[in-house]
mmCIF file of C-alpha atoms in Angstrom:
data_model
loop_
_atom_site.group_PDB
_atom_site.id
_atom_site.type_symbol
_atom_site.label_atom_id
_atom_site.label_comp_id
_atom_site.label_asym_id
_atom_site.label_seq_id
_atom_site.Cartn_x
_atom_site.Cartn_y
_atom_site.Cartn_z
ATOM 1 C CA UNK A 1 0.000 0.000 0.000
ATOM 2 C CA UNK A 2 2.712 2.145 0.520
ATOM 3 C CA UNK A 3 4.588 1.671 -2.292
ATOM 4 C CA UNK A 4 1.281 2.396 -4.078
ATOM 5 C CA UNK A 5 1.086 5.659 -1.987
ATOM 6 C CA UNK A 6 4.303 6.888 -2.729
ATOM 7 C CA UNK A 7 4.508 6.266 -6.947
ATOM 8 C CA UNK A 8 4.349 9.246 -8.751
ATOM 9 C CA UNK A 9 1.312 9.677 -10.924
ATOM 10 C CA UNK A 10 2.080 9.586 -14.596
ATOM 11 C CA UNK A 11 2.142 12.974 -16.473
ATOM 12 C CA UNK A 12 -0.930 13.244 -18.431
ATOM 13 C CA UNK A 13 0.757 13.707 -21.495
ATOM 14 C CA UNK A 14 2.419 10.134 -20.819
ATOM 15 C CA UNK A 15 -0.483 8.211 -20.966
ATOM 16 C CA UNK A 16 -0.830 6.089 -24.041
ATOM 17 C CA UNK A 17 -2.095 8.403 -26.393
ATOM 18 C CA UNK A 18 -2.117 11.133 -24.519
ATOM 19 C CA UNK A 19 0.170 13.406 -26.217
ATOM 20 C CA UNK A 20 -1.648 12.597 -29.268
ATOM 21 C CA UNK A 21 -4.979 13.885 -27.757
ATOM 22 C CA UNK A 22 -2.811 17.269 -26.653
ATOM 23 C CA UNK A 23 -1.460 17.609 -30.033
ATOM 24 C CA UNK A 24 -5.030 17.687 -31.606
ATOM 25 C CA UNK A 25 -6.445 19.624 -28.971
ATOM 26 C CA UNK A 26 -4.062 22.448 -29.682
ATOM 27 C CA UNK A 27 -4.140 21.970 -33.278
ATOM 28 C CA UNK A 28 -7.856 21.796 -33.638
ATOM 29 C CA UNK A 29 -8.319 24.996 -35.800
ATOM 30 C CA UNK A 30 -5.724 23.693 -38.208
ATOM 31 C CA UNK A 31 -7.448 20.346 -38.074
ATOM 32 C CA UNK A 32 -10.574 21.297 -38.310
ATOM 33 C CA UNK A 33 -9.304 23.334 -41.286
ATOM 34 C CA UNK A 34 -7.743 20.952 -43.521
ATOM 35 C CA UNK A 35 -10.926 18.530 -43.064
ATOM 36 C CA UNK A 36 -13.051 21.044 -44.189
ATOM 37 C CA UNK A 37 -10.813 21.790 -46.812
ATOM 38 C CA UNK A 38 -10.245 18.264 -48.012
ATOM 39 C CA UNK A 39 -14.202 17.203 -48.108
ATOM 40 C CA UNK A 40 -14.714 20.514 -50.141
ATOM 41 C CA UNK A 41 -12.343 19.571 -52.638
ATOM 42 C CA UNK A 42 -13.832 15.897 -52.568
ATOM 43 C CA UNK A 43 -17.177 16.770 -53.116
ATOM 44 C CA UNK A 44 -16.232 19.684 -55.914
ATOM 45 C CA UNK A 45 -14.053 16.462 -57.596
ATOM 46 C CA UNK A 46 -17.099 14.476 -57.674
ATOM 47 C CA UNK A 47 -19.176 17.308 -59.049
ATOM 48 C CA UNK A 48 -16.692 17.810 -61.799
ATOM 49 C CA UNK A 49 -16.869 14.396 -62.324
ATOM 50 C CA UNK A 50 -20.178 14.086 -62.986
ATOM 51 C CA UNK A 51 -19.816 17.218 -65.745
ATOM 52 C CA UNK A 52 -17.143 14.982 -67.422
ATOM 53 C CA UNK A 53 -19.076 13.155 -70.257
ATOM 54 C CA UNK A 54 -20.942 16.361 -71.165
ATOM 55 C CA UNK A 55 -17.897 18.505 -71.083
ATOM 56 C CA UNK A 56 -15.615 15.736 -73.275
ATOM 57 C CA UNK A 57 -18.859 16.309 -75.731
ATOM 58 C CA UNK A 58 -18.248 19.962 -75.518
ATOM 59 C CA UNK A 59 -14.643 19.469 -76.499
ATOM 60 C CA UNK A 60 -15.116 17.300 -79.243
ATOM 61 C CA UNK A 61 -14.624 17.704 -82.892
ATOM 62 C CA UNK A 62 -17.762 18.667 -85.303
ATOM 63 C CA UNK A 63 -18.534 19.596 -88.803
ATOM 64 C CA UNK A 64 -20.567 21.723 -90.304
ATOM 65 C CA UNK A 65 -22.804 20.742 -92.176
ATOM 66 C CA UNK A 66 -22.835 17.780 -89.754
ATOM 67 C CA UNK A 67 -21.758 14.392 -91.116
ATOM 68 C CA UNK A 68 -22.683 11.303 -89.920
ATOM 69 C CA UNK A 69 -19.525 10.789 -87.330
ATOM 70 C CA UNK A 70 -19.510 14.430 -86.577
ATOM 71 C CA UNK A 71 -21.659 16.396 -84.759
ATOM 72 C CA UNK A 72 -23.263 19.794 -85.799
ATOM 73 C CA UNK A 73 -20.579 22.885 -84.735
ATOM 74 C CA UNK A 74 -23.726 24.851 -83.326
ATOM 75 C CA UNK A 75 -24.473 22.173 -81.225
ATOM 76 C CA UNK A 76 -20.830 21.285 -79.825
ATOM 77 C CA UNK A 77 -20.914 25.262 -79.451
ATOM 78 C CA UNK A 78 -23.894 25.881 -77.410
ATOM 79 C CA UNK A 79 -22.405 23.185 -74.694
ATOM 80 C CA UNK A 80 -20.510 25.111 -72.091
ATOM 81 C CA UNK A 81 -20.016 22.345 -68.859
ATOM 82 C CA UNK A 82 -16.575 21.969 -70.756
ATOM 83 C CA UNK A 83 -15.111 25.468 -69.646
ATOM 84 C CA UNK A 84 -16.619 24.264 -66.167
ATOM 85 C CA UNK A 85 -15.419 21.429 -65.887
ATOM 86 C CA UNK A 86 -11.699 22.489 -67.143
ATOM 87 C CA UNK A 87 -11.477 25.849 -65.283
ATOM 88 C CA UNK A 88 -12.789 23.567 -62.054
ATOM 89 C CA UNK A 89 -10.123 20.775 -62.313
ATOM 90 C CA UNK A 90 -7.361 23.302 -62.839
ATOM 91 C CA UNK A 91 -7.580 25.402 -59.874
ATOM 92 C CA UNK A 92 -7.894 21.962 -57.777
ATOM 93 C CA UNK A 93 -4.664 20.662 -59.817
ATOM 94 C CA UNK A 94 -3.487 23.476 -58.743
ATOM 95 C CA UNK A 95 -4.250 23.565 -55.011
ATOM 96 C CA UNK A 96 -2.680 20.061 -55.261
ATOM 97 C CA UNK A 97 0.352 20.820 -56.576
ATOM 98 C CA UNK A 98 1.085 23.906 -53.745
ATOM 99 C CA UNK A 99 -0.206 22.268 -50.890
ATOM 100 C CA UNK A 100 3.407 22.385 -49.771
ATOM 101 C CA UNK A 101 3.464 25.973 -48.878
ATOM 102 C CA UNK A 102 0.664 26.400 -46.756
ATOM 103 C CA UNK A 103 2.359 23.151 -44.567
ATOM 104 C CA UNK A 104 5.624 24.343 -44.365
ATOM 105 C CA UNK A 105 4.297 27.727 -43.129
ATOM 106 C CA UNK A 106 2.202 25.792 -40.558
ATOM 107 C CA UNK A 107 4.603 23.540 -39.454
ATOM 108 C CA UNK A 108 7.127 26.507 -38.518
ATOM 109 C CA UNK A 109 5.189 28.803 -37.148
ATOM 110 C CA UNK A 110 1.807 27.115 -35.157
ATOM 111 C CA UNK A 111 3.516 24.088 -35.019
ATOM 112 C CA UNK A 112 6.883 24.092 -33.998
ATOM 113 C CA UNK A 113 8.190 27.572 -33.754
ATOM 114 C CA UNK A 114 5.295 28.990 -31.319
ATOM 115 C CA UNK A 115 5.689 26.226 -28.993
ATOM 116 C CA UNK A 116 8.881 26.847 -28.664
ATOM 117 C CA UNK A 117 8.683 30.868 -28.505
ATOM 118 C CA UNK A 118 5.872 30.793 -25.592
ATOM 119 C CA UNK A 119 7.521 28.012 -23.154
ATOM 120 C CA UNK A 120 4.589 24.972 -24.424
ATOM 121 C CA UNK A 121 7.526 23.033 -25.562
ATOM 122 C CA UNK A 122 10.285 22.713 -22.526
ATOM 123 C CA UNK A 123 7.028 22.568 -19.920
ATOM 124 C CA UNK A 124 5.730 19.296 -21.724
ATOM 125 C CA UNK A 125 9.817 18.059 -21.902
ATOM 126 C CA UNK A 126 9.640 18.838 -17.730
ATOM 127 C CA UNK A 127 6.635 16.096 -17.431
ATOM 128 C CA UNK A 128 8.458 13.136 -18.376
ATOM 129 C CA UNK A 129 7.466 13.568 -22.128
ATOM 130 C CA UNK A 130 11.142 13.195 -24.093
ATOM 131 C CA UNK A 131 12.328 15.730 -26.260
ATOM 132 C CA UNK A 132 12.707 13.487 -29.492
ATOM 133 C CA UNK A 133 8.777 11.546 -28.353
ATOM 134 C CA UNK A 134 7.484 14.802 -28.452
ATOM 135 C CA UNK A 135 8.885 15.898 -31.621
ATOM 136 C CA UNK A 136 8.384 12.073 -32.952
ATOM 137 C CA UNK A 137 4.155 12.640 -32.060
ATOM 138 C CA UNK A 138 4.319 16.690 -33.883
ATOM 139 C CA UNK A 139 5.647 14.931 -37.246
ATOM 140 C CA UNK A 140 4.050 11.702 -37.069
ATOM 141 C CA UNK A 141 0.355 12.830 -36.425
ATOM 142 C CA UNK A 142 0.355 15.661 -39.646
ATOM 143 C CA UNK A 143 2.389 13.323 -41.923
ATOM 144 C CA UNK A 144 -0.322 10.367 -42.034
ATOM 145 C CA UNK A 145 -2.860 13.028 -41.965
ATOM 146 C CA UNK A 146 -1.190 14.785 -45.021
ATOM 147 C CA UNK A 147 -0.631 11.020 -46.782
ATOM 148 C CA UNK A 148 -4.127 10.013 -46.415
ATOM 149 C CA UNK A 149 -5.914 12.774 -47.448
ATOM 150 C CA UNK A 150 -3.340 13.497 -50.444
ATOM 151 C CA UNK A 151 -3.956 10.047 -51.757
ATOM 152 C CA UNK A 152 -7.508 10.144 -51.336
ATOM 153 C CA UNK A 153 -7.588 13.549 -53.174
ATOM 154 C CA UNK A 154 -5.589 12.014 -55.685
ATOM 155 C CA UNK A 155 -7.466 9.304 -56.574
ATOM 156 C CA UNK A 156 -10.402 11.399 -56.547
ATOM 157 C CA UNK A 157 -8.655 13.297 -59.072
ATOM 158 C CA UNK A 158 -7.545 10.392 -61.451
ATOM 159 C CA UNK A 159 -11.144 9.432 -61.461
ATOM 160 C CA UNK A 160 -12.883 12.539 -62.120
ATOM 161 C CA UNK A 161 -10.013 13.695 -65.173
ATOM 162 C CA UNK A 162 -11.561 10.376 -67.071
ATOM 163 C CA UNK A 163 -9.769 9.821 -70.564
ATOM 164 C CA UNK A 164 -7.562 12.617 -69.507
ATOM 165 C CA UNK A 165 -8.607 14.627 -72.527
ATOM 166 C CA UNK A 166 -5.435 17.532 -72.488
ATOM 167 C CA UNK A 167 -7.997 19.765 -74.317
ATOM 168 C CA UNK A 168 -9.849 19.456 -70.815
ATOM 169 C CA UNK A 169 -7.013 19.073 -67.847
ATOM 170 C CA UNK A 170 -3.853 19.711 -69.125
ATOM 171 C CA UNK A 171 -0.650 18.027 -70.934
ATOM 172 C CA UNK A 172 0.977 15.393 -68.578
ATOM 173 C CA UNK A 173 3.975 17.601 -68.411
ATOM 174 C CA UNK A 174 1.687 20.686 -66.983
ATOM 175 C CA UNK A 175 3.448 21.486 -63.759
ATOM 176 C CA UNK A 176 0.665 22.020 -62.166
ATOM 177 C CA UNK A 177 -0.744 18.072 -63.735
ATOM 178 C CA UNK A 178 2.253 16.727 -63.403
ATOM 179 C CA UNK A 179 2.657 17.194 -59.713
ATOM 180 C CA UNK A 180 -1.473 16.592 -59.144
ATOM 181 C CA UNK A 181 -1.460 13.011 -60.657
ATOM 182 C CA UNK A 182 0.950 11.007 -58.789
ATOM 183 C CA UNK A 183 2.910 10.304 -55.698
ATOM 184 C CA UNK A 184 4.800 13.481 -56.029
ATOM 185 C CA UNK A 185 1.887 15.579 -54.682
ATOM 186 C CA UNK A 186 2.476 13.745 -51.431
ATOM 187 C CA UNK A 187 6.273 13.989 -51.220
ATOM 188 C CA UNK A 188 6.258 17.633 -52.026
ATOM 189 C CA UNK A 189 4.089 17.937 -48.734
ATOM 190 C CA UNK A 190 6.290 15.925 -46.749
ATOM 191 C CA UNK A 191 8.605 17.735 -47.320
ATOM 192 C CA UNK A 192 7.057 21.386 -46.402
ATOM 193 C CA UNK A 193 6.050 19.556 -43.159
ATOM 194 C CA UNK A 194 9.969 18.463 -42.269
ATOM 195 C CA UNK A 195 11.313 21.916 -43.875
ATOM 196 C CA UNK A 196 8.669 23.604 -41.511
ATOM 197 C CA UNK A 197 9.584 22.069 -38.463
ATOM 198 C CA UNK A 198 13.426 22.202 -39.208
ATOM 199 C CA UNK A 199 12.757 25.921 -39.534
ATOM 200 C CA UNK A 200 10.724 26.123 -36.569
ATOM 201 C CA UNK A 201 14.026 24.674 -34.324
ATOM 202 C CA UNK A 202 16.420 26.728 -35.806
ATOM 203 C CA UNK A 203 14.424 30.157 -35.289
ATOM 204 C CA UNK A 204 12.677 29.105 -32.161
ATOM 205 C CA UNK A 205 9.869 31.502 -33.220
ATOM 206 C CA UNK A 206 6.644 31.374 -35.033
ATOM 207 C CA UNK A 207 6.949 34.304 -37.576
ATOM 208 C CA UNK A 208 10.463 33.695 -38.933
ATOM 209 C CA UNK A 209 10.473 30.228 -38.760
ATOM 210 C CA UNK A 210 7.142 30.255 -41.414
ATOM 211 C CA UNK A 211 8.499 32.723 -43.434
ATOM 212 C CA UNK A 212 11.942 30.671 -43.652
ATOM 213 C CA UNK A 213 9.969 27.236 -44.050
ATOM 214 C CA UNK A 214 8.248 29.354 -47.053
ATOM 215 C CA UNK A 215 11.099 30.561 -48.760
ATOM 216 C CA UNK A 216 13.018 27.092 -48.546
ATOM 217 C CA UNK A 217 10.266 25.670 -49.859
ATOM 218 C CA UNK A 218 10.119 28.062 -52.873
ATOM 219 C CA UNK A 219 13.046 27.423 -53.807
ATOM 220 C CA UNK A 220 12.698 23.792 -53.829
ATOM 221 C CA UNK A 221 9.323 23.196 -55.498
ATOM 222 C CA UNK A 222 10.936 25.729 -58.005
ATOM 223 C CA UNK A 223 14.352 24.066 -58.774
ATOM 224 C CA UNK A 224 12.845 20.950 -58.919
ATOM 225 C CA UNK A 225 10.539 22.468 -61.422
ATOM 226 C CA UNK A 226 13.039 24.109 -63.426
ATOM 227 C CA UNK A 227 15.152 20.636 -63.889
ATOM 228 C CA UNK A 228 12.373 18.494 -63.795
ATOM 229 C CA UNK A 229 13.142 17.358 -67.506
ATOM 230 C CA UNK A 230 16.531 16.616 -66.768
ATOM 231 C CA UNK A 231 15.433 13.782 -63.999
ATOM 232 C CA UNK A 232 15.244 11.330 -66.625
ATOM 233 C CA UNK A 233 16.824 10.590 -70.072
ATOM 234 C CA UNK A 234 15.339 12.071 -72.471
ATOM 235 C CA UNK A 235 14.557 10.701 -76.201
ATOM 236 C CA UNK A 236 16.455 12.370 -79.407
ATOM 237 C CA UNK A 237 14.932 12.516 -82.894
ATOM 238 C CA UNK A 238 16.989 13.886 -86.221
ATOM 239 C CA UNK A 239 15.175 14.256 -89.605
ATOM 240 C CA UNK A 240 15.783 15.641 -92.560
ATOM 241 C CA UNK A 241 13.114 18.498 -93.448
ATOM 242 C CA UNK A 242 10.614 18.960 -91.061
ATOM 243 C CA UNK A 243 9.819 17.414 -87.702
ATOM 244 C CA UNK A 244 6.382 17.078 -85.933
ATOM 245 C CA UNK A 245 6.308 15.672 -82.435
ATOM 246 C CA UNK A 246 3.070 14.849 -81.144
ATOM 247 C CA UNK A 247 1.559 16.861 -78.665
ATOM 248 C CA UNK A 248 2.117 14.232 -75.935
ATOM 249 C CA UNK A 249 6.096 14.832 -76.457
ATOM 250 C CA UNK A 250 7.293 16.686 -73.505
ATOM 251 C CA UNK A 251 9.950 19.060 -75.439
ATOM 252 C CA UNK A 252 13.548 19.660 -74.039
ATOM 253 C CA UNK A 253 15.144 20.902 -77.003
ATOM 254 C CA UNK A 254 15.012 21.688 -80.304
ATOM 255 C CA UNK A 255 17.379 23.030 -83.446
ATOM 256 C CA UNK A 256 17.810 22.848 -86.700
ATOM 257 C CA UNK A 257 21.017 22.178 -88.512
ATOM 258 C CA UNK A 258 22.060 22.489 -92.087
ATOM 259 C CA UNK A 259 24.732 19.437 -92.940
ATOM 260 C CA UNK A 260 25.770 18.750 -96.955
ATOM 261 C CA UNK A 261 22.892 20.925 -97.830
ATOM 262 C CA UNK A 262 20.402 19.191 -96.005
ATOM 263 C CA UNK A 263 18.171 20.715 -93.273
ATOM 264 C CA UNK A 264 18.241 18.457 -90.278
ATOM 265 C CA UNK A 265 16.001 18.684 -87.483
ATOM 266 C CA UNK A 266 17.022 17.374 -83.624
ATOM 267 C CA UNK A 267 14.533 17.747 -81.357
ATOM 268 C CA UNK A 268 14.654 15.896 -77.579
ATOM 269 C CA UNK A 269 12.308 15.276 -75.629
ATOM 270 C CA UNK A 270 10.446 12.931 -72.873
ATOM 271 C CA UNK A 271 7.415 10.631 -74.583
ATOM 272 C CA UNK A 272 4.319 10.288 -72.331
ATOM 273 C CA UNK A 273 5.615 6.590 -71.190
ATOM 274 C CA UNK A 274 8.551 8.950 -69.135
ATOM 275 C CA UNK A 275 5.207 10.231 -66.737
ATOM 276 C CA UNK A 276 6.227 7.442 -63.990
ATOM 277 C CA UNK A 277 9.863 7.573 -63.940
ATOM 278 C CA UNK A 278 9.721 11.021 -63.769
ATOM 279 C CA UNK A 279 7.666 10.926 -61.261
ATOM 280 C CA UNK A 280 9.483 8.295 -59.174
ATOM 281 C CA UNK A 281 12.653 10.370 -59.793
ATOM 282 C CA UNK A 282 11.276 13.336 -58.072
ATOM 283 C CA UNK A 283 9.316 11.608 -55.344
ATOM 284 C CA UNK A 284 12.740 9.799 -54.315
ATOM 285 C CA UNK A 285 14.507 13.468 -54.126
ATOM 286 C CA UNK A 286 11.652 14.731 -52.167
ATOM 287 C CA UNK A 287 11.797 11.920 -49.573
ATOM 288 C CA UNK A 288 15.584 12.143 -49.435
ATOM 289 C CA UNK A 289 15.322 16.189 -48.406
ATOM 290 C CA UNK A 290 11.878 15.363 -46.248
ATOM 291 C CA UNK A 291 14.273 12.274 -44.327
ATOM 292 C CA UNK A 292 17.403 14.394 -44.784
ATOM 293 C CA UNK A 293 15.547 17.740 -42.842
ATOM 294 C CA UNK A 294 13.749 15.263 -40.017
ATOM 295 C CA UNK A 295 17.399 13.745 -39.086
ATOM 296 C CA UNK A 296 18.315 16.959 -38.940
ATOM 297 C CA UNK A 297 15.326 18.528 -36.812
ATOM 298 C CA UNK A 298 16.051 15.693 -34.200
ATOM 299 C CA UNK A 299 20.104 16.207 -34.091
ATOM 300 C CA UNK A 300 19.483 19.726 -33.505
ATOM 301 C CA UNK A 301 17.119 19.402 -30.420
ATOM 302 C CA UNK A 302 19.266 16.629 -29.453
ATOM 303 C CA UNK A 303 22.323 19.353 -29.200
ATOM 304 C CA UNK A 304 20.315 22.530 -27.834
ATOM 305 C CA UNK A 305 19.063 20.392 -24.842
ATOM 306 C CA UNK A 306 21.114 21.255 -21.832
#
């Protein structure tokens, strides 16, 4: 009985799950947020889904006079849900393909970097709560959050583009497709959450560490952008005269040189079947900086802890 008497109770926070529950609880507006957020853009997805067969017939070739595989031109005219549905699924593309900024700026101010400016942080580390568990919980809790509801919104998104008509959503090679139709989406906010809380350790306060977490992540999403078509070998073609790549044909380069009096064409450039390794390319680099910025976060508090 004594020995009972004596034991210290266990910090709240050490309870199994319980610094879970506090990290919700004082992240509720952001939660609450993002699940508003994320059923809005489900529900729109499924609307513009539903606009898809009407706005592919919008989009479609006609004749005039009509023929008998061709449609009237007054008639293909007079359909509008295709500027609906295309001006819809491009501002969700992209809201996709920047969802890292918004997370980087949350993860270093509200976060990381205001717990650490008004005292939450150390009085949690006093309560038998480690250092590294409590910075564990902050990253692990957003990150499955962020990769479920990313994937969900992307299949949502593969399912309401249909054919994938470019006329409709876009060339593959779009940035703003090309990072809203794959596993890349979910790496680029991955790694705004580790940037963001990397940033929110080093400046220790909310305001600076978002605006750092921002700018890092600017110039990452835009390098990566920039060099995008040199993350995979790309496909030459020389001819003599002219040279017509299909509009599918991501182009890197193109020139035209004169040899024994004969006008040849090179032009390089990334076919459609280069979508996946591209995008496997880019997720890997992503998850290497994401990995490469949470080792990081944890050495540093690891260092500034007396």
């Amino acid at each position: 009985m004594t020995a009972l008497a004596t034991a210290p109770a266990a910090a709240p926070g050490t309870r199994r799950g319980g610094l879970l529950r506090a990290v919700g609880r004082t992240h509720r507006a952001a939660l609450v947020l993002s699940l508003m957020a994320l059923a809005a853009a489900a529900v729109a997805l499924i609307w513009l889904h539903s606009l898809g067969d009407e706005a592919r017939a919008g989009a479609s070739a006609c004749a005039t006079p009509p023929t008998g595989r061709l449609p009237s031109c007054a008639v293909v005219d007079a359909i509008n849900a295709d500027e609906t549905y295309r001006d819809g699924m491009s501002a969700l593309a992209t809201a996709l393909s920047l969802l890292m900024f918004p997370v980087a700026a949350w993860a270093g101010g509200a976060l990381i970097g205001r717990e650490l400016e008004n005292g939450t942080a150390p009085l949690a580390w006093t309560q038998s709560v480690s250092p590294a568990r409590w910075l564990a919980v902050k990253l692990a809790a957003p990150a499955a959050l962020l990769t479920a509801g990313t994937v969900g919104l992307l299949l949502l998104n593969d399912w309401a583009r249909g054919d994938g008509d470019p006329n409709l959503v876009g060339d593959w090679y779009d940035p703003d497709a090309f990072v809203s139709t794959g596993p890349v989406a979910v790496a680029y906010a991955l790694a705004g959450l580790a940037l963001g809380a990397l940033a929110g350790l080093v400046w220790r306060r909310a305001l600076p560490a978002a605006g750092v977490a921002l700018a890092a992540s600017l110039l990452l999403y835009n390098a990566l952008e920039r060099y995008r078509e040199k993350l995979w070998g790309a496909v030459t073609r020389t001819e003599a005269g002219d040279l017509e790549l299909p509009r599918s044909a991501f182009q890197v380069t193109w020139s035209d040189v004169p040899r024994d009096g004969v006008l040849l064409t090179r032009a390089t450039f990334h076919p459609e079947s280069h979508f996946w390794p591209l995008q496997y390319v880019e997720t890997g680099l992503l998850l290497a900086v994401a990995g490469t910025a949470t080792a990081a976060a944890f050495l540093l508090l690891a260092r500034r802890l007396p």
